[in-house]
Coordinates of C-alpha atoms and ligand atoms in Angstrom, one line a residue:
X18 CA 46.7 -2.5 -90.0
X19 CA 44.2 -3.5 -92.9
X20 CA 45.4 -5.9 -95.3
X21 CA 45.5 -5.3 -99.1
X22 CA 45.2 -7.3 -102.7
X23 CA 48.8 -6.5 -102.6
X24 CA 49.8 -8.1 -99.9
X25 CA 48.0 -11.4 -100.5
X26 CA 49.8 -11.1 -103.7
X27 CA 53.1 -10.6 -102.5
X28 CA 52.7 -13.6 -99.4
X29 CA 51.6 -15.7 -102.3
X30 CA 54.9 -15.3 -104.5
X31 CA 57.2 -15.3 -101.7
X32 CA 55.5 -18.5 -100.5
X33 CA 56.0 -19.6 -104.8
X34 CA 59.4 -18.5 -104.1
X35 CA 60.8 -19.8 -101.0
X36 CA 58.4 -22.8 -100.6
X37 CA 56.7 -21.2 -97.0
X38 CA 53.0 -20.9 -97.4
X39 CA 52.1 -18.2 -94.8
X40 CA 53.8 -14.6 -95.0
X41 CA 53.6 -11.7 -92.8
X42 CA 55.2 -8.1 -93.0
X43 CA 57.2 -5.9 -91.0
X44 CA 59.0 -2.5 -92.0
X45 CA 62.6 -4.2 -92.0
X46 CA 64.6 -7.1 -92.1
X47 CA 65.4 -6.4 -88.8
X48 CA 61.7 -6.2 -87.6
X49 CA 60.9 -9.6 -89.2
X50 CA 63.8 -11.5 -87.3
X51 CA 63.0 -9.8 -84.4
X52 CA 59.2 -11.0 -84.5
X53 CA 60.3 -14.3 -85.7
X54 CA 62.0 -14.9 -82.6
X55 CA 59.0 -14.2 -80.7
X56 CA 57.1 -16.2 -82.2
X57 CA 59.7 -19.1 -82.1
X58 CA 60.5 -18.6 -78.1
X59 CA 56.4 -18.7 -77.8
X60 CA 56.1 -21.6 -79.2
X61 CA 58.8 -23.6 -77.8
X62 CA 59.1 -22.8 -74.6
X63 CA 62.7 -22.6 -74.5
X64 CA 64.7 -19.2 -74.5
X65 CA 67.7 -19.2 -76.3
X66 CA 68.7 -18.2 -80.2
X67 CA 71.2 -20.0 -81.7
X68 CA 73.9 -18.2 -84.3
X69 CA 76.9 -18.3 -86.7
X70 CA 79.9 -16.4 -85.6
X71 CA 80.0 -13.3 -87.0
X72 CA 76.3 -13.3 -88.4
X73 CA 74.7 -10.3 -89.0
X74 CA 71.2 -10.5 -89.0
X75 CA 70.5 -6.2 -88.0
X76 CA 70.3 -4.6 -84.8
X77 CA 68.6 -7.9 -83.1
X78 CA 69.9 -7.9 -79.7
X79 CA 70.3 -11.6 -79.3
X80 CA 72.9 -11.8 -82.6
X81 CA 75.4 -9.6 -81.5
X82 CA 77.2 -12.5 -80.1
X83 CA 80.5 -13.9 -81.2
X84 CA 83.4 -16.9 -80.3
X85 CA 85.9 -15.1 -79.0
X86 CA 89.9 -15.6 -80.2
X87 CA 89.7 -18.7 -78.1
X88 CA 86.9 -20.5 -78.8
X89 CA 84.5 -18.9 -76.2
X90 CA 80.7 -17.3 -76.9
X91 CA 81.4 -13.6 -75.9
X92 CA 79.4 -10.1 -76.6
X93 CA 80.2 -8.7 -80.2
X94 CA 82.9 -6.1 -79.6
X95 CA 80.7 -2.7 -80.2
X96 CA 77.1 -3.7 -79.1
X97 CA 76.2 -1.1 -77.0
X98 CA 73.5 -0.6 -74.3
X99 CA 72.7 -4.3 -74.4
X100 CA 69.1 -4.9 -72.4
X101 CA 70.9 -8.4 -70.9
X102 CA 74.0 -10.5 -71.1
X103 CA 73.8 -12.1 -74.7
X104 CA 75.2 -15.3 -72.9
X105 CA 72.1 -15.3 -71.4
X106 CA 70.0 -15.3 -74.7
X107 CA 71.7 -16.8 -77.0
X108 CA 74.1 -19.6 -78.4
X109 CA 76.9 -19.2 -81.2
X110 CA 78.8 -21.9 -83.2
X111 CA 80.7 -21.6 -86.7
X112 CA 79.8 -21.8 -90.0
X113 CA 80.2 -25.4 -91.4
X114 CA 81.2 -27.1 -87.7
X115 CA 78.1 -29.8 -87.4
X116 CA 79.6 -31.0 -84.6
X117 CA 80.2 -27.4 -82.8
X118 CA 75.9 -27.3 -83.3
X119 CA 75.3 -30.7 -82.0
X120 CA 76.9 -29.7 -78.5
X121 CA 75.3 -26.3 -78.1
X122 CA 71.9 -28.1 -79.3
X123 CA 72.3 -30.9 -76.4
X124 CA 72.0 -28.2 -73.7
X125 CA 68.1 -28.1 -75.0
X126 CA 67.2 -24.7 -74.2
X127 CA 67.5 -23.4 -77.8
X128 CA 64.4 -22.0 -79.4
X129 CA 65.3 -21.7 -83.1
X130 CA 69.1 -21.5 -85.3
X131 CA 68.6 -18.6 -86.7
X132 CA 71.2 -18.0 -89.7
X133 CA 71.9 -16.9 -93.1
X134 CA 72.3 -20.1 -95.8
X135 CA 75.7 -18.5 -96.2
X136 CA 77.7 -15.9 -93.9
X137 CA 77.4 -12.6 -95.7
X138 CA 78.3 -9.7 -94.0
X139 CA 81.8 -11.1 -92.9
X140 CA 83.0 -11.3 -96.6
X141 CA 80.9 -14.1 -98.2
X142 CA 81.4 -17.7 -96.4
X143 CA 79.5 -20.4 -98.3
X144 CA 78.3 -23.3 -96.9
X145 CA 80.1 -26.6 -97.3
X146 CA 78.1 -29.9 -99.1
X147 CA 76.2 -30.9 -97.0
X148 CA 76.5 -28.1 -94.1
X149 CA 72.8 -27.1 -94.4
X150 CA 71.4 -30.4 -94.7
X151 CA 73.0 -31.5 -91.4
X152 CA 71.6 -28.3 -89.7
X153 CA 68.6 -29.2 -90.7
X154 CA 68.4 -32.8 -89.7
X155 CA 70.1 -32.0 -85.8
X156 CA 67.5 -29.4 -85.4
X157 CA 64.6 -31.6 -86.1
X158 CA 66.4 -34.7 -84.1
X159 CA 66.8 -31.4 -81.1
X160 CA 63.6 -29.9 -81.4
X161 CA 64.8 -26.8 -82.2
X162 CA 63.1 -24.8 -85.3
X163 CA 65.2 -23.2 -88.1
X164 CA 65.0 -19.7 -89.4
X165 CA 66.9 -18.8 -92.5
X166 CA 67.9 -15.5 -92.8
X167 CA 67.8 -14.8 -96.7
X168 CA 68.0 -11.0 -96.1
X169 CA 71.0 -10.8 -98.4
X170 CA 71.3 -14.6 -99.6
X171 CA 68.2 -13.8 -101.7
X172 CA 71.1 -13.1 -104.6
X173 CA 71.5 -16.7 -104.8
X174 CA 67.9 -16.7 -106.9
X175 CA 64.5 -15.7 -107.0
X176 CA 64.1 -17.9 -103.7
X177 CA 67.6 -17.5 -102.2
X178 CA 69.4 -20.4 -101.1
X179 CA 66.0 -22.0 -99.5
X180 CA 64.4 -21.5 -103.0
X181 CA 67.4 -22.3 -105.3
X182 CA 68.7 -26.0 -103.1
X183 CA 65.1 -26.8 -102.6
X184 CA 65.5 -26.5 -98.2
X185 CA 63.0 -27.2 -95.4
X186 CA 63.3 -24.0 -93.0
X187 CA 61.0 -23.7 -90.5
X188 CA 60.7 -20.3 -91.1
X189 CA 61.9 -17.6 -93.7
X190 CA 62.8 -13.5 -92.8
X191 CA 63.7 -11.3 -95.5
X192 CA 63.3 -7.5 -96.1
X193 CA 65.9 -4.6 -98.1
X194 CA 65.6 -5.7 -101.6
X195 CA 61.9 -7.5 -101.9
X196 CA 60.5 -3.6 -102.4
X197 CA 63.0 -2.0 -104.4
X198 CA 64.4 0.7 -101.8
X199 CA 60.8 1.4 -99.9
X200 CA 61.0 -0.4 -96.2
X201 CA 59.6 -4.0 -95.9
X202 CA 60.4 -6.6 -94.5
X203 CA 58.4 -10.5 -94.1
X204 CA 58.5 -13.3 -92.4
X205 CA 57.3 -16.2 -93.9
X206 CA 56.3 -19.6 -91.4
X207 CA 55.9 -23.3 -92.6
X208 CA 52.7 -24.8 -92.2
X209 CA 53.8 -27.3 -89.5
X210 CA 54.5 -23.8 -87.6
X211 CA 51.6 -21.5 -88.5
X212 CA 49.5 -24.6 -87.4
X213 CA 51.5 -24.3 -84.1
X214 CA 50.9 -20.7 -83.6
X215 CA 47.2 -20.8 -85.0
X216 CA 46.7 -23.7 -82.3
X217 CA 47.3 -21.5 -79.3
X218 CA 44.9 -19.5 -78.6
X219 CA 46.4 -18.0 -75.2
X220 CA 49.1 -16.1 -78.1
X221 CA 48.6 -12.2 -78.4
X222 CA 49.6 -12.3 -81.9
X223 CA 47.5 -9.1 -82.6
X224 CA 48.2 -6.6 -79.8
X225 CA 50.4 -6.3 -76.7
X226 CA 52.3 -10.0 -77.9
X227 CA 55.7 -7.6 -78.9
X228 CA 54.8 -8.7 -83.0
X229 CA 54.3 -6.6 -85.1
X230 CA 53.6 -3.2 -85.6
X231 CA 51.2 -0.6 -87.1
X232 CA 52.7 0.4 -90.5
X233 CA 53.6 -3.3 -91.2
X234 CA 52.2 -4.5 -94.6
X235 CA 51.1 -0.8 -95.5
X236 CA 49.8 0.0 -99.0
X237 CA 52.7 1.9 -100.0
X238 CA 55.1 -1.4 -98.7
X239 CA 53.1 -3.4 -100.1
X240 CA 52.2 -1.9 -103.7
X241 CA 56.4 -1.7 -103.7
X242 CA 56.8 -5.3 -103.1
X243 CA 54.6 -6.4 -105.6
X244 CA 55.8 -3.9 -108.5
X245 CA 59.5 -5.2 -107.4
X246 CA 58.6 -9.2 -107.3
X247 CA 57.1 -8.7 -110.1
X248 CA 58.1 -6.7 -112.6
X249 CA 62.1 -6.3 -111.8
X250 CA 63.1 -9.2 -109.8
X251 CA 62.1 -11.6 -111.5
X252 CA 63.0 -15.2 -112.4
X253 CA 64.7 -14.1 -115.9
X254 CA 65.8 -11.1 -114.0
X255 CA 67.9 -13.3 -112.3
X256 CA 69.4 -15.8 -114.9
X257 CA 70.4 -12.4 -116.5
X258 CA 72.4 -10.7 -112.8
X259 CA 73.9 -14.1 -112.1
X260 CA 75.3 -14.3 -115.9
X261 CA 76.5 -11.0 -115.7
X262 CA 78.2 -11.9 -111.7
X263 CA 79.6 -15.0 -112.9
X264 CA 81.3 -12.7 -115.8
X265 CA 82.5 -10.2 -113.0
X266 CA 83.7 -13.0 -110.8
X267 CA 86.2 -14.3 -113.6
X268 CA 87.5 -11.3 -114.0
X269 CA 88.3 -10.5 -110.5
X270 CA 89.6 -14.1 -109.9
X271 CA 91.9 -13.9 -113.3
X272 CA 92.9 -10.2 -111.3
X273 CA 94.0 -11.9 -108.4
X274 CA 95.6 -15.3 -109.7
X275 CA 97.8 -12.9 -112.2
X276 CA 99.0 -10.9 -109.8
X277 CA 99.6 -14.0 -107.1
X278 CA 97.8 -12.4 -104.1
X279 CA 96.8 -14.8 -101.4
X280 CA 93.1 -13.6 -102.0
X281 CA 89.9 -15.3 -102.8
X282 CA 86.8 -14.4 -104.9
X283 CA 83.3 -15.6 -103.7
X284 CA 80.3 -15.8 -105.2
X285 CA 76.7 -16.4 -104.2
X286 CA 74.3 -15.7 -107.2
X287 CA 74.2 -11.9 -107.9
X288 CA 77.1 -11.0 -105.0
X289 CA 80.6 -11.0 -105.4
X290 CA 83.1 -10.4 -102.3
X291 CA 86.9 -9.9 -102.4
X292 CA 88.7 -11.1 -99.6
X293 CA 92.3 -10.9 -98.2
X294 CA 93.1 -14.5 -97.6
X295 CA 93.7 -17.9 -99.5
X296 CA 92.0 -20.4 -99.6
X297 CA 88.2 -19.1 -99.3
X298 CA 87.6 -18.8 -95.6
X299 CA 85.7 -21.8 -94.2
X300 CA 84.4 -20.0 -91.0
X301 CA 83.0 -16.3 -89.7
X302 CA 86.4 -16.2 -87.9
X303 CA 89.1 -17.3 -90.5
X304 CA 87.1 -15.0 -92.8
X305 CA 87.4 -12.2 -90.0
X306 CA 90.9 -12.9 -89.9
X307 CA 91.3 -11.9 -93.5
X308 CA 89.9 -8.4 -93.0
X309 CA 92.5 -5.6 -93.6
X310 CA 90.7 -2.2 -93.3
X311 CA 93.2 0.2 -94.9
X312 CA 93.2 -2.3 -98.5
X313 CA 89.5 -1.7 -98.1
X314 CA 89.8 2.3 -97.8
X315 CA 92.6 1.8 -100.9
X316 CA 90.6 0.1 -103.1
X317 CA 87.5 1.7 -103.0
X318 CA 89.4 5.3 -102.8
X319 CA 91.0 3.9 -105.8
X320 CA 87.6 3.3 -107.7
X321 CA 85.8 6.2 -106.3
X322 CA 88.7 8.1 -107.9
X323 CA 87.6 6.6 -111.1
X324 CA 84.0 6.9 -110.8
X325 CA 83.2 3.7 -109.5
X326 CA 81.4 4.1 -106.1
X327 CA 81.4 0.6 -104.1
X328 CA 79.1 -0.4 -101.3
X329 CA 80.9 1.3 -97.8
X330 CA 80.9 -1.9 -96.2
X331 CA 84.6 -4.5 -97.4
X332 CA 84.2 -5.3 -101.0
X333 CA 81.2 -6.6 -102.0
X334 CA 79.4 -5.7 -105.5
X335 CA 75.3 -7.1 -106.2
X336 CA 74.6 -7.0 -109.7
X337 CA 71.2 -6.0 -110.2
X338 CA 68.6 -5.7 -113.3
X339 CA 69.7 -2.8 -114.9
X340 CA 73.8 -3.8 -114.4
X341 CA 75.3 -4.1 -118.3
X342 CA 78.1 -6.2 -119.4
X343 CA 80.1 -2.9 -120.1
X344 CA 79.4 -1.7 -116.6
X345 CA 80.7 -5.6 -114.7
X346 CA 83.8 -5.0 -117.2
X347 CA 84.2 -1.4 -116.0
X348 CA 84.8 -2.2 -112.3
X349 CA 86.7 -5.0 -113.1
X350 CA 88.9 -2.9 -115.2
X351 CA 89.1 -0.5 -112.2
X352 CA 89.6 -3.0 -109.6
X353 CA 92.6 -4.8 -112.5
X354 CA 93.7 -1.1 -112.1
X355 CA 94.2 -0.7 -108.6
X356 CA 96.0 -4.4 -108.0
X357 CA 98.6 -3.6 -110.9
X358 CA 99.2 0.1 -108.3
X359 CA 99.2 -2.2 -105.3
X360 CA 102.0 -4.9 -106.8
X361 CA 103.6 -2.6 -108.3
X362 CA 104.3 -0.4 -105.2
X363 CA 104.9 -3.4 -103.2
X364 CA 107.6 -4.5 -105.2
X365 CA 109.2 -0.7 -106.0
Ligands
LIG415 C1 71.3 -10.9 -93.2 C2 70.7 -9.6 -92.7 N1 69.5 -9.7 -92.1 C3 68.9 -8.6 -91.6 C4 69.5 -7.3 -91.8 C5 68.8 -6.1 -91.3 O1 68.3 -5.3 -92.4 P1 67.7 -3.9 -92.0 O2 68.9 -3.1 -91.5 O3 67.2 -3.4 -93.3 O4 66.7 -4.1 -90.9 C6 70.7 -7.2 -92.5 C7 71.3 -5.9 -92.7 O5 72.4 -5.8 -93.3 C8 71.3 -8.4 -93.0 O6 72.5 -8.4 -93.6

């Protein structure tokens, strides 16, 4: 509950980072969209979140929503004991459909788009040129404030995607890898919006307002944060991941073209993601599409076997500081491996 040196350090090289000049804490990822969300249905008045198909953004009651096969917002399949209807709370459109965002936008009830710069926890789905920009400009023209997610799209760069394409978020979360393993999360605002919130004084922004929480920006958190920001990842930190990620993602890609699978290989900075399907998926649902969960279970059996252990969740791999050249070429070795076994069955 008392602030440290190390937290006015850390809010002052995220805000170096991702451009956002006022930072607060929370415990998780989770935790900061959560309170972002308060904050952002506070201050607009209106009650809906708006999201990308097959988002992730945590256990955050209002994301577990989802276009359905045709078309239609529905409750994410699996989202149990939900308080309300998410139809109630929230919006959805895909990734990359500008005009899918101005229609839910013109209904006017939607607080804040709350998204990740590019899907990542439905295989990786990058925006298109120009996706972001246009989000960004029929927000404004809707009144409707932006929240980037860069929870996981911080492997684009030391700022994420916000930081690395030079965006205008209203607001920033983060959390998992900004203190190296110990739980923190942050929220960072713009100063159009802390102005907002600083401007109403009838906000409970301290005690009973539903934000924050008392082991948010602790010592321990905090002295994390600042040992990871600053000493591991850093800015050479990452030139040195994405060099090593871009090596990876050749090798994969040269995997997958000289075998002829109808897979793709995406990459976003320091992450890497293998996916069943041909062309790159464009959307959360073409990308869902390509899921196949018993290749998953074979290929990471198959490197588990060799003493490669992979991520549970499909098949992404983060470099991260310590990563070496021989290690990148090790999995892809593995992975070169166990696509040879899978042709060469298929064809026997
Ligand atoms: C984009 C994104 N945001 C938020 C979260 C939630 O993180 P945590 O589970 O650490 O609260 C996740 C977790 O995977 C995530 O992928």
């Amino acid at each position: 509950m008392m602030p440290t040196e190390d937290a006015a350090w850390v809010g002052a090289e995220l805000a170096r980072r991702f451009g956002l000049p006022y930072w607060s804490f929370s415990l998780t990822a989770t935790d900061a969209n959560r309170w972002a969300i308060r904050l952002v249905r506070a201050l607009t008045g209106r009650s809906r979140i708006l999201f990308h198909s097959y988002c992730y953004h945590g256990s955050v009651d209002e994301s577990l929503i989802v276009l359905d096969g045709s078309g239609r917002p529905a409750a994410r399949p699996g989202n149990v004991g939900a308080p309300t209807d998410v139809l109630t709370t929230s919006r959805v459109v895909e990734i990359n459909d500008l005009d899918g965002l101005a229609r839910e936008l013109a209904h006017g009830d939607v607080a804040a788009v709350l998204i990740e710069p590019a899907l990542t926890n439905i295989g990786i789905v990058l925006p298109e040129p120009g996706y972001l920009a246009g989000v960004r400009e029929l927000t404004t023209a809707a009144g409707t404030l932006l929240i980037h997610d860069e929870t996981h799209t911080f492997s684009a760069g030391p700022g994420g995607v916000t930081g690395r394409d030079g965006l205008r978020p209203d607001a920033v979360t983060i959390g998992k890898a900004i203190a190296g393993g110990i739980p923190c999360g942050a929220y960072g605002l713009s100063a159009e919006l802390a102005d907002r919130a600083l401007g109403r004084a009838d906000l409970d922004l301290v005690d009973m307002g539903g934000v924050g929480g008392t082991l948010a920006g602790n010592p321990l958190s905090m002295a994390a944060a600042r040992a990871t920001l600053g000493e591991v990842l850093t800015d050479d930190a990452f030139a040195g991941m994405i060099a090593l990620t871009d090596r990876l993602t050749a090798s994969l890609r040269a995997t997958v073209a000289g075998a002829g699978l109808p897979w793709s290989v995406v990459q976003l900075g320091a992450r890497v993601e293998v996916r069943f399907t041909s062309p790159a998926p464009r959307t959360g649902t073409d990308s869902n599409a390509g899921s196949d969960a018993d290749l998953d279970d074979f290929l990471h059996l198959f490197a588990a076997n060799r003493g490669v252990l992979l991520t549970p969740f499909h098949n992404m791999a983060l470099t991260c500081p310590a990563t070496t050249a021989s290690d990148v070429d090790r999995y892809a070795a593995v992975f070169a491996d166990a696509v040879a076994t899978l042709v060469g069955q298929a064809s026997s």
